Tab-separated table of C-alpha atoms in Angstrom:
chain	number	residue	atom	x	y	z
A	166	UNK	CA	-65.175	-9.879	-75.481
A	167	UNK	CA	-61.695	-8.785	-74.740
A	168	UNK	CA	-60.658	-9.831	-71.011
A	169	UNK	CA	-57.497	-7.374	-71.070
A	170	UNK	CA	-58.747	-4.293	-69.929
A	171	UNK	CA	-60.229	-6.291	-66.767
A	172	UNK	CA	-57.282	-8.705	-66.344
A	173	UNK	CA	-54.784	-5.250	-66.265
A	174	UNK	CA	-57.290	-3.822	-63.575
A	175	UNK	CA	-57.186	-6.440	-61.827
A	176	UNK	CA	-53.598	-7.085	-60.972
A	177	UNK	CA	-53.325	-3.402	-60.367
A	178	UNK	CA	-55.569	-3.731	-57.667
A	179	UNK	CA	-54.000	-6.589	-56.233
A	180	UNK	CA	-50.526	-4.479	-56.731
A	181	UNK	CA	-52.212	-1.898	-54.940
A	182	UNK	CA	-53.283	-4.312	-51.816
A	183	UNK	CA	-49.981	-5.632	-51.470
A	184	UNK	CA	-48.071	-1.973	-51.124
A	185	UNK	CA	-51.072	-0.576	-48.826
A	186	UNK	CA	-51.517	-3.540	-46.881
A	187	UNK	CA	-47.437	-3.542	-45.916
A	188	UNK	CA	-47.586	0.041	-45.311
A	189	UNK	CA	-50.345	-0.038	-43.437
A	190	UNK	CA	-49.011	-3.137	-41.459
A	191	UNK	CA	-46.057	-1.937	-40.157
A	192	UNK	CA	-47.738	1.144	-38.740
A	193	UNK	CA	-49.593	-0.888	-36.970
A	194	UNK	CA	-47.515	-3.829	-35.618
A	195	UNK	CA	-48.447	-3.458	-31.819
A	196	UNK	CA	-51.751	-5.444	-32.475
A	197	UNK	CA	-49.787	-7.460	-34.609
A	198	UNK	CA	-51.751	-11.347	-33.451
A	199	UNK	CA	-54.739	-9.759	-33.756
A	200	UNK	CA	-54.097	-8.520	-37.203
A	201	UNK	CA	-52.487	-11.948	-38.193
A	202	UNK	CA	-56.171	-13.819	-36.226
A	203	UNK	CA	-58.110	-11.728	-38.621
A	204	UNK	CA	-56.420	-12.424	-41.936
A	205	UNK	CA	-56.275	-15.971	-41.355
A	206	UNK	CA	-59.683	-16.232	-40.247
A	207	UNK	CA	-60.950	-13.855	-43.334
A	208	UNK	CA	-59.014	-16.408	-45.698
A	209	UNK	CA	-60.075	-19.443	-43.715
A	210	UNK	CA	-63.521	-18.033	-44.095
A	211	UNK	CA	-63.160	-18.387	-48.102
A	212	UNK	CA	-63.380	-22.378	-47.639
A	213	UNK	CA	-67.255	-21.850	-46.379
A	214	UNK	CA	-69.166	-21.241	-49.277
A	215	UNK	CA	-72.446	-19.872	-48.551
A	216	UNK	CA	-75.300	-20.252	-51.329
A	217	UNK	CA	-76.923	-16.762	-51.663
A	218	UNK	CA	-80.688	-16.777	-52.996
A	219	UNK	CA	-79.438	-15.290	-56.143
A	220	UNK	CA	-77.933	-18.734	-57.116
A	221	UNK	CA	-73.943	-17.485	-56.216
A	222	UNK	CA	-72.086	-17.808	-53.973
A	223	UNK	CA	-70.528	-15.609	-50.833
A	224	UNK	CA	-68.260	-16.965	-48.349
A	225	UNK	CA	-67.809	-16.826	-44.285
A	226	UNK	CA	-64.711	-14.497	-44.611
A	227	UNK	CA	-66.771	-11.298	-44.939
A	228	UNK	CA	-67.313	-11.828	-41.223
A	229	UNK	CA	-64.151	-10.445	-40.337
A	230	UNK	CA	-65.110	-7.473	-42.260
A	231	UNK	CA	-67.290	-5.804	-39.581
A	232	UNK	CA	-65.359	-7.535	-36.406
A	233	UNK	CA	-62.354	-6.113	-37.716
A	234	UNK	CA	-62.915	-2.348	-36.889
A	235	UNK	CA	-64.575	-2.960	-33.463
A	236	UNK	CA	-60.646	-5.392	-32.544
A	237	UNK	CA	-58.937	-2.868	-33.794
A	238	UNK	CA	-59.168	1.222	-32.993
A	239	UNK	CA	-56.657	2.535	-35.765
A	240	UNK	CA	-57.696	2.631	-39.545
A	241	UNK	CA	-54.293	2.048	-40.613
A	242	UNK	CA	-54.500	-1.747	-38.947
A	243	UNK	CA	-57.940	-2.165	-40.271
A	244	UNK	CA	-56.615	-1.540	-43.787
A	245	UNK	CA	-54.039	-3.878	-43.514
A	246	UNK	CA	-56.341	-6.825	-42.503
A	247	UNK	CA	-59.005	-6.062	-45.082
A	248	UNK	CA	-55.842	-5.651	-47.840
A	249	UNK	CA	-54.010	-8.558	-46.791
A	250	UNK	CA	-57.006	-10.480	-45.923
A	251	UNK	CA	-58.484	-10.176	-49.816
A	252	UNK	CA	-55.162	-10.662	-51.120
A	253	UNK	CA	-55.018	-14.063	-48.708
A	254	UNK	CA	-58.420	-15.052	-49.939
A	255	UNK	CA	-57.816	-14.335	-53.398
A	256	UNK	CA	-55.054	-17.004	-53.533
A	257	UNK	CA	-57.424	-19.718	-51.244
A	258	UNK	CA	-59.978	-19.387	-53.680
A	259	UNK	CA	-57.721	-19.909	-56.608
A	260	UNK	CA	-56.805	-22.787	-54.920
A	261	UNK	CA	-60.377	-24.104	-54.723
A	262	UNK	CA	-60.375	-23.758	-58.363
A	263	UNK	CA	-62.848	-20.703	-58.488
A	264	UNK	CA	-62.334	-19.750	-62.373
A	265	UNK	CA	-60.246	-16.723	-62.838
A	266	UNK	CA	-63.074	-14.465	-64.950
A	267	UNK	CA	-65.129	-15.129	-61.244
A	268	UNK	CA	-62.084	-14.007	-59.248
A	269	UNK	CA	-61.371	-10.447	-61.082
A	270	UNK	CA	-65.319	-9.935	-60.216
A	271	UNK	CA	-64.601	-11.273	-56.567
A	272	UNK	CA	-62.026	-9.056	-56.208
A	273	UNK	CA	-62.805	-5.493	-57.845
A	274	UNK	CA	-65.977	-5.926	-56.213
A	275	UNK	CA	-64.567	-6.776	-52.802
A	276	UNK	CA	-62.109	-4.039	-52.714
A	277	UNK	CA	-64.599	-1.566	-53.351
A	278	UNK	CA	-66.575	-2.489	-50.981
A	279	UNK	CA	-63.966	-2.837	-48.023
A	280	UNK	CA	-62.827	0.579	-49.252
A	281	UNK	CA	-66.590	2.121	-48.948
A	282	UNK	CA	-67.184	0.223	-45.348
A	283	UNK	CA	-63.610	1.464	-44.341
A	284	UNK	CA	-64.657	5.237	-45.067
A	285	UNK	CA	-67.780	4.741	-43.572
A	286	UNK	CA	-67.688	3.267	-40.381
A	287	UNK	CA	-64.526	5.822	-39.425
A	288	UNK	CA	-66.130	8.432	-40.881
A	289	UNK	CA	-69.479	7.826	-38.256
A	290	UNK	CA	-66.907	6.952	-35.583
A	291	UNK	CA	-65.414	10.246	-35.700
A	292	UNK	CA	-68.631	12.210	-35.789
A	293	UNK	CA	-69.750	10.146	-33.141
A	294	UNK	CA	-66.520	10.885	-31.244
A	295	UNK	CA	-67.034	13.930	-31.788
A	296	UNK	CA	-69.965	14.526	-30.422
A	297	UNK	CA	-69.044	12.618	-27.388
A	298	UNK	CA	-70.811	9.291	-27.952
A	299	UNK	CA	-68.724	6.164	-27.569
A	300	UNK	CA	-69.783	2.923	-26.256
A	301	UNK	CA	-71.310	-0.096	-28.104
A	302	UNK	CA	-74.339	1.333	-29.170
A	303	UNK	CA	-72.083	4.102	-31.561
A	304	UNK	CA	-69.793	1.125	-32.750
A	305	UNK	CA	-72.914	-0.953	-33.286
A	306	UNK	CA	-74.833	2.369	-35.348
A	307	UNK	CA	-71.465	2.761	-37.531
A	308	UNK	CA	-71.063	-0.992	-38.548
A	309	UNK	CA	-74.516	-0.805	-39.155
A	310	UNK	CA	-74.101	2.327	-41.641
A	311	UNK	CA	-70.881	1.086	-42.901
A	312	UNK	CA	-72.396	-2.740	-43.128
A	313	UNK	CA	-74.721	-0.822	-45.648
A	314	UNK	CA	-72.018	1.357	-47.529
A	315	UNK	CA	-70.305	-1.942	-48.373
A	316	UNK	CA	-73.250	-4.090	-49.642
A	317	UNK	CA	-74.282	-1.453	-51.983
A	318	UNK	CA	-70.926	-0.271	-53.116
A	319	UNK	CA	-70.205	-4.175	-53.891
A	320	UNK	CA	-73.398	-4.858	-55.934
A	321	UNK	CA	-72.775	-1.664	-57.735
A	322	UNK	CA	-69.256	-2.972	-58.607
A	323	UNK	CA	-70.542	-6.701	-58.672
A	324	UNK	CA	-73.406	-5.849	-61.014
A	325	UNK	CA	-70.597	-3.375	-63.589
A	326	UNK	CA	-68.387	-5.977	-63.773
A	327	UNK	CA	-70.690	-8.559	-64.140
A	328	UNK	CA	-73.019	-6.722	-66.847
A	329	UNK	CA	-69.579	-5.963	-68.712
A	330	UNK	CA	-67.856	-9.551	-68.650
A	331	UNK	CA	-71.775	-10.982	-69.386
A	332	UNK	CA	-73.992	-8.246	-71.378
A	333	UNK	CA	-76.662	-9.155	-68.954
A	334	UNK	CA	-78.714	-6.323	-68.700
A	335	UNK	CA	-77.504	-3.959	-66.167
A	336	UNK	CA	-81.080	-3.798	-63.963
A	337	UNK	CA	-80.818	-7.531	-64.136
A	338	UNK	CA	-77.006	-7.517	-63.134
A	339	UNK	CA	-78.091	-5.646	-60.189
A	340	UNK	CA	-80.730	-6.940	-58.891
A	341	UNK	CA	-78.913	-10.279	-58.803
A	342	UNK	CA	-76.220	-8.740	-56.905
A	343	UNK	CA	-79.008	-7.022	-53.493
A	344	UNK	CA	-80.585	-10.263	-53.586
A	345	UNK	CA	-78.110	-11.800	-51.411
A	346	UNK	CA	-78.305	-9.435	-48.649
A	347	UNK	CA	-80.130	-11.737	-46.205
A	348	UNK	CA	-76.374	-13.424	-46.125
A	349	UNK	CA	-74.678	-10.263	-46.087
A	350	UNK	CA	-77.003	-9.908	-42.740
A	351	UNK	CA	-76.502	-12.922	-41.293
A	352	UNK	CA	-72.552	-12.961	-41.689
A	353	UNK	CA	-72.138	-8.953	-40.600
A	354	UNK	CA	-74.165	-10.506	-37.018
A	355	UNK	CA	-71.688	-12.733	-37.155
A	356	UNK	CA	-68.748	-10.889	-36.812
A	357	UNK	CA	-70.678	-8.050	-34.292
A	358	UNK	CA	-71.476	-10.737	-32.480
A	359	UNK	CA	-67.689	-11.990	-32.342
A	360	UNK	CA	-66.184	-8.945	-31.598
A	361	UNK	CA	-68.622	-7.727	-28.537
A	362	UNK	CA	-67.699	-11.061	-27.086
A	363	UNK	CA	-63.984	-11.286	-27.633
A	364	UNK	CA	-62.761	-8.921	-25.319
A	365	UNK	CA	-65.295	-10.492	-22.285
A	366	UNK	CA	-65.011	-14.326	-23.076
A	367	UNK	CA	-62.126	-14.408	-25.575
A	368	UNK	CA	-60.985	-17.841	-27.360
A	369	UNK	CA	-64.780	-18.342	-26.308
A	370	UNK	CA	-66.253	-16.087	-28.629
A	371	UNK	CA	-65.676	-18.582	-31.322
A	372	UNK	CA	-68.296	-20.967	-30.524
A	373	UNK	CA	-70.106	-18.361	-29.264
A	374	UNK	CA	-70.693	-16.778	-32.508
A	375	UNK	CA	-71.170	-19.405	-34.906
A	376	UNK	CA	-73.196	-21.480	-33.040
A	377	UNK	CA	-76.069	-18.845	-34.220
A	378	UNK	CA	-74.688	-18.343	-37.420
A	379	UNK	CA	-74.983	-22.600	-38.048
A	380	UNK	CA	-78.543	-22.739	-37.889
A	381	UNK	CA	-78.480	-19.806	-40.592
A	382	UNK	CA	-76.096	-21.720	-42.820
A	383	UNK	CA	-78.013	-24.534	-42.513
A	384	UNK	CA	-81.476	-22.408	-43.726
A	385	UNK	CA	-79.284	-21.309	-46.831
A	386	UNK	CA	-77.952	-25.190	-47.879
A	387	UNK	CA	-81.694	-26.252	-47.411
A	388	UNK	CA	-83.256	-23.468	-49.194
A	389	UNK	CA	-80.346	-23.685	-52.081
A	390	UNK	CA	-80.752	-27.082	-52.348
A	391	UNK	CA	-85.121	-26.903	-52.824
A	392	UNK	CA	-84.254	-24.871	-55.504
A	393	UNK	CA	-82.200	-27.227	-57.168
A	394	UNK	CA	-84.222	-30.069	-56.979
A	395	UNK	CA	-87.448	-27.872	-57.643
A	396	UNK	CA	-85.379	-27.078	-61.285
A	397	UNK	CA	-84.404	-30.371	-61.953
A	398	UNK	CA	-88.176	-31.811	-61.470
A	399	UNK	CA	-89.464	-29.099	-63.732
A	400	UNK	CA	-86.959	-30.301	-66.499
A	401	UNK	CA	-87.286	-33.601	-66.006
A	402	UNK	CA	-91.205	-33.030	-66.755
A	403	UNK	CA	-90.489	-30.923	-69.568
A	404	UNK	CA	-88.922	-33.546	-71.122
A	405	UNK	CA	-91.978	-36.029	-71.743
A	406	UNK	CA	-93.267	-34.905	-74.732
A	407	UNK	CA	-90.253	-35.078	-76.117
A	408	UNK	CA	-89.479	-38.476	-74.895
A	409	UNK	CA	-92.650	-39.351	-76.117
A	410	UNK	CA	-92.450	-37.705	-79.630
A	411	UNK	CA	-94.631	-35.481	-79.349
A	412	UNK	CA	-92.218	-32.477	-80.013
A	413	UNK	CA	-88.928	-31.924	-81.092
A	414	UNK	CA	-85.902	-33.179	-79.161
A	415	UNK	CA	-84.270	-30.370	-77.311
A	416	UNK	CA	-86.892	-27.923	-78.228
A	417	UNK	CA	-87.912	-26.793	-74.786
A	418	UNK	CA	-84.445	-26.588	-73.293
A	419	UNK	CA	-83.206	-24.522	-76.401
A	420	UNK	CA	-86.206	-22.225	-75.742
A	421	UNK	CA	-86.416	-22.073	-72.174
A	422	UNK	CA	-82.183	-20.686	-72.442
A	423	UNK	CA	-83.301	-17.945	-75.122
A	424	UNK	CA	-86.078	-16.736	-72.766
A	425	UNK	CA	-83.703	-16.871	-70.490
A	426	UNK	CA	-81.262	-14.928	-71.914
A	427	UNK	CA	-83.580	-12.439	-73.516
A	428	UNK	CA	-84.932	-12.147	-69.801
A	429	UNK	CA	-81.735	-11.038	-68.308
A	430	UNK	CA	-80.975	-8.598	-71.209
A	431	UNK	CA	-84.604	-6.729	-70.879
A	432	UNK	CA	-83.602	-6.750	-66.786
A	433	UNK	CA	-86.071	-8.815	-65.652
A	434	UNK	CA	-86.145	-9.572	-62.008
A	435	UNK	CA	-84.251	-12.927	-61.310
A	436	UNK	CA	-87.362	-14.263	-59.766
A	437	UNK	CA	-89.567	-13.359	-62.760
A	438	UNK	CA	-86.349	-14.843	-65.064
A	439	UNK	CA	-86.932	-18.195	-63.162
A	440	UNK	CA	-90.496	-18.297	-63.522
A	441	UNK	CA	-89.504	-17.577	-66.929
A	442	UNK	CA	-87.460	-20.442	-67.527
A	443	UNK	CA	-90.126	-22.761	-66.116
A	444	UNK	CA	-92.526	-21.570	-68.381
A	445	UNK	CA	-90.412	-21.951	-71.398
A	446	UNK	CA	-89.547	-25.435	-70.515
A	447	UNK	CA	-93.417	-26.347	-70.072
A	448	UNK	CA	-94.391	-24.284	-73.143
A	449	UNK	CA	-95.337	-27.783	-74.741
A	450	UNK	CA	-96.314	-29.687	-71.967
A	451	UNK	CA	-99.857	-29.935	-73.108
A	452	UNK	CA	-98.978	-31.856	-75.589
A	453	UNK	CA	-98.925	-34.722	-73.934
A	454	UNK	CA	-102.657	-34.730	-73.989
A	455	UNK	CA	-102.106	-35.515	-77.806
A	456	UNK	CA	-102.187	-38.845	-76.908
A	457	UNK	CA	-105.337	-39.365	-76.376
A	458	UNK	CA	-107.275	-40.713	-79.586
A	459	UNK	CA	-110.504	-39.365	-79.353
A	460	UNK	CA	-108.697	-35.784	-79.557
A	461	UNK	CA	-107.105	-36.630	-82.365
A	462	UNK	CA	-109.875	-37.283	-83.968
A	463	UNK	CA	-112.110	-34.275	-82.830
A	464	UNK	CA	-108.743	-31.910	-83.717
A	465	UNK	CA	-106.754	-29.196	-81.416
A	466	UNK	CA	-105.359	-25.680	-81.919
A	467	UNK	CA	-102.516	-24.225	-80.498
A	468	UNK	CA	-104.787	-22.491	-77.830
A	469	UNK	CA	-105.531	-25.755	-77.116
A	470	UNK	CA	-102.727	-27.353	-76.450
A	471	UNK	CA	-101.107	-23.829	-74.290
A	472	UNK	CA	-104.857	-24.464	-72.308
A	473	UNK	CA	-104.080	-28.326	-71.538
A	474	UNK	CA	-100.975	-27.368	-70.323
A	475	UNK	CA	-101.904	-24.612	-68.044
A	476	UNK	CA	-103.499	-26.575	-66.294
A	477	UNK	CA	-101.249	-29.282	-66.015
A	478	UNK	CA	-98.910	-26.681	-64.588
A	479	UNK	CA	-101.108	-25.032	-62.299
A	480	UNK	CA	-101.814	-28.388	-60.474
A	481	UNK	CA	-98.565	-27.244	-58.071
A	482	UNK	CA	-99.661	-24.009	-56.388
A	483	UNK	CA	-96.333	-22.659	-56.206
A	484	UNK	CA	-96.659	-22.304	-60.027
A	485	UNK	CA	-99.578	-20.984	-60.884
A	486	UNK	CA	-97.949	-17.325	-62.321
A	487	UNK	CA	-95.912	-19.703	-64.451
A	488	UNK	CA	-99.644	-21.661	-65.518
A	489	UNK	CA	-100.720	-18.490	-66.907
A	490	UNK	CA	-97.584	-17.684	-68.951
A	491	UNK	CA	-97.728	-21.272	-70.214
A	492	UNK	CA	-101.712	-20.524	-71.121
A	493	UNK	CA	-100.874	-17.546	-73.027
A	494	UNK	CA	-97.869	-17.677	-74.564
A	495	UNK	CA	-99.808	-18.876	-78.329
A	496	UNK	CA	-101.205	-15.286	-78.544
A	497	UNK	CA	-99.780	-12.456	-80.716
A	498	UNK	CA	-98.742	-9.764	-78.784
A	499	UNK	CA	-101.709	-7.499	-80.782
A	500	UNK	CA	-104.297	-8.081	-82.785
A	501	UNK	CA	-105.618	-5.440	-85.529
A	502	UNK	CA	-106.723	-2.367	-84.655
A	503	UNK	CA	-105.353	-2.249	-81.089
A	504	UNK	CA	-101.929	-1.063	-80.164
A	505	UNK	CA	-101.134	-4.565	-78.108
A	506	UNK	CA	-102.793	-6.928	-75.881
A	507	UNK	CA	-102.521	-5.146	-72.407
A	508	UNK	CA	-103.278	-8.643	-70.945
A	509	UNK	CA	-100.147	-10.314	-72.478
A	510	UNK	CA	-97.240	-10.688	-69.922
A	511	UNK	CA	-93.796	-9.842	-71.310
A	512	UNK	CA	-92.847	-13.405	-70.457
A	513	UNK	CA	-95.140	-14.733	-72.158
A	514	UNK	CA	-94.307	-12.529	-75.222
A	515	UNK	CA	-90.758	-13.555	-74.917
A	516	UNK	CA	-91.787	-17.548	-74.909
A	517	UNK	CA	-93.107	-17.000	-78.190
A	518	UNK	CA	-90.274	-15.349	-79.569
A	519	UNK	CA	-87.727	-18.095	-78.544
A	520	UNK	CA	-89.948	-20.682	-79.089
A	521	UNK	CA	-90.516	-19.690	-82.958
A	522	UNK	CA	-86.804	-18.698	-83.597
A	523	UNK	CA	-85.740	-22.347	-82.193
A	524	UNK	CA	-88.233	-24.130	-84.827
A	525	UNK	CA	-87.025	-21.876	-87.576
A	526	UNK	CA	-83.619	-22.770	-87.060
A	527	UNK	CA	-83.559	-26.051	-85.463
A	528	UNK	CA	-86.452	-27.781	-87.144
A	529	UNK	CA	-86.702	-25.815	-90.197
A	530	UNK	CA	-82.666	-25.482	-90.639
A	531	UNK	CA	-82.512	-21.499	-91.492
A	532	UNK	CA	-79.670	-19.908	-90.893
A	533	UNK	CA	-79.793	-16.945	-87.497
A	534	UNK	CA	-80.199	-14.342	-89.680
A	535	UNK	CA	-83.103	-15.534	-91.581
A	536	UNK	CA	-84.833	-16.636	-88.666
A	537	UNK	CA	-84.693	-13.147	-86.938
A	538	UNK	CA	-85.721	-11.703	-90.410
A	539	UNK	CA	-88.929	-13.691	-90.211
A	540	UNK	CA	-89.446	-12.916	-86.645
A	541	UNK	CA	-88.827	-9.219	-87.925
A	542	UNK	CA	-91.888	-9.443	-90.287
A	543	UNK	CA	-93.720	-11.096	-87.739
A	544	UNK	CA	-93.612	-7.916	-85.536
A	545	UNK	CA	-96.564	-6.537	-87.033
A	546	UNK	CA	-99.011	-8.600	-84.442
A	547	UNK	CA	-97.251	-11.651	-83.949
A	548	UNK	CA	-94.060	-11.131	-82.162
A	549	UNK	CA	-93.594	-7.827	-79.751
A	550	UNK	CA	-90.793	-5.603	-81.556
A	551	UNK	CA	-89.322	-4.923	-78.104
A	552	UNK	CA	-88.644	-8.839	-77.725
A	553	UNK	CA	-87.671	-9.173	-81.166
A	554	UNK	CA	-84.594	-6.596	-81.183
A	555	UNK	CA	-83.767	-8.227	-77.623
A	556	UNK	CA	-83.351	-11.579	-78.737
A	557	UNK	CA	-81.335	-9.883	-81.718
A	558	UNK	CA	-78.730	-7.967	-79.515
A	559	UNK	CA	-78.361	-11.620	-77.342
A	560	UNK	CA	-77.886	-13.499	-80.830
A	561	UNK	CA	-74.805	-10.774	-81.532
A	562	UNK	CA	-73.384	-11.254	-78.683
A	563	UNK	CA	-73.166	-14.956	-78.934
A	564	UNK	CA	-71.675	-14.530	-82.393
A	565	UNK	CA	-74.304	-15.946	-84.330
A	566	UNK	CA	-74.965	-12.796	-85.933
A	567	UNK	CA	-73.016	-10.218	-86.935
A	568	UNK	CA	-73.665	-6.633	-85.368
């Protein structure tokens, strides 16, 4: 995919930070310290990666986003922070090495969303000043509705940019991008909770507000870590039948990143696209049983084998949706005379769809387009249409096929 269009965005935007932040900065120099606290904590924040449920990443800076309108009365000193506070983070994470494709979605994304919370939380202010309310609870109510603005305006952006750079599909892109907000939470507390103290306790309100926030960080690197090592353990399992030769090497990894892939591009939730990826890479796991002489002898199916591996599988609770996509991934997605199998889940429909496109081309050597042409003639009842044409758009836009 071309990058330019993106790339040309991007520095615009950044162009555009630089001239609004200086404008904005030198109308508002009498608050000048805490302007120059803000920005250096916002970019400071960007070393403190925080792992998100989705599997990204945010990062302590967005803190400062809601502390910096309750320091700070005038809008014009509020944009300067938020403009001069991306622009500061922008170049810490480039720093840290973040790659540049990640940055341009940082940053569009961002921006939007500081511009949304900006409009926002003024915009309540001055109907709540208005109306004669002022006080903490008002400030509180328009962080809270501005706090909202911004998360959806930057998973709207987050998931655009994302589905554009990726071809993801776009329900997917977007559900990755709300399923951080219990981070978004936590950090927005943070920065309440910072600027209600400040002006009582001052240098004080530090500790004050991230001693809270550390037990939270610490319930994200646990949980993000589980994860991890729940993933590696499933692979590492999915891996013994091959190790054993009882299937081909690399089968179940080259099908579980199909699924995968055709996952995201139906939208699939991300949840449902993990439980999807475990059940591709335990597709074959019965076959371990095939060890055993005396079945051998007496002779096994495929229904079989997706049986003996069910309930392998469903031996860990936790698993036991991915059990019965393992036990019924075998079956044709219709039989004759019905319109489909109403049972069938999609992911188990789009196991069998990977899992026969990998043997056609990795164990049977056929070139892409031939295997998608059998898959095509398949459709009739073994392989779900829907599936078929989704793994097809995901094989174009990895090049393997032409459009």
């Amino acid at each position: 995919m071309d990058d330019q269009p993106l790339l040309r965005l991007s520095m615009l935007v950044v162009a555009a930070l630089g001239a609004s932040g200086t404008a904005l900065g030198l109308h508002s120099m009498e608050r000048w310290w805490v302007m120059l606290l803000l920005i250096g904590t916002m970019a400071a924040g960007h070393l403190v990666r925080v792992p998100a449920p989705n599997g990204e990443d945010l990062y302590f800076g967005v803190a400062v986003v809601a502390a910096a309108p309750l320091l700070l009365d005038e809008i014009s000193a509020v944009g300067a922070v938020y403009a001069f506070g991306m622009l500061a983070s922008i170049m810490v994470l480039d720093m840290r090495g973040v790659p540049r494709s990640e940055l341009r979605v940082h940053l569009l994304a961002e921006t939007g969303a500081l511009a949304a919370f900006t409009v926002t939380f003024f915009g309540m202010d001055a109907v709540f000043r208005f109306g004669g309310l002022t006080g903490q609870w008002a400030a509180l109510t328009a962080v809270v509705t501005g706090a909202l603005a911004w998360f959806l305006v930057g998973a709207l952006l987050k998931a655009l940019v994302s589905f554009e750079a990726s071809r993801h599909g776009l329900r997917y892109e977007w559900l990755v991008a709300i399923a951080d907000w219990p981070v978004v939470l936590s950090l927005f507390a943070t920065g309440v909770l910072f600027a209600f103290s400040w002006p009582v306790i001052r240098w004080w309100a530090f500790p004050v507000a991230l001693m809270p926030y550390g037990f939270s960080h610490a319930a994200f690197v646990l949980s993000s870590g589980t994860r991890v090592t729940y993933r590696q353990t499933i692979w590492a399992l999915a891996r013994i039948p091959e190790v054993a030769g009882l299937a081909p090497a690399g089968h179940s990894a080259r099908t579980a990143e199909l699924a995968v892939a055709v996952g995201q591009d139906l939208g699939l939730a991300p949840a449902d696209v993990t439980e999807l990826e475990y059940a591709a890479l335990m597709h074959d796991i019965g076959r371990i049983t095939l060890n055993e002489p005396a079945i051998l002898k007496a002779g096994y199916t495929d229904e079989d084998i997706a049986h003996w591996g069910s309930q392998i599988v469903a031996e860990a609770p936790y698993l036991h949706r991915v059990a019965g996509y393992v036990r019924s991934q075998h079956r044709p997605y219709r039989h004759p005379g019905e319109e489909r199998d109403e049972s069938l889940s999609l992911a188990a429909k789009i196991i069998k769809v990977a899992s026969a496109y990998d043997q056609a081309v990795g164990e049977a050597g056929l070139a892409p387009l031939e295997a998608l042409e059998i898959l095509h003639r398949g459709a009739a009842y073994d392989f779900d249409p829907k599936v078929v044409r989704s793994l097809r758009r995901v094989a174009v836009s990895r090049g393997a096929i032409g459009g």
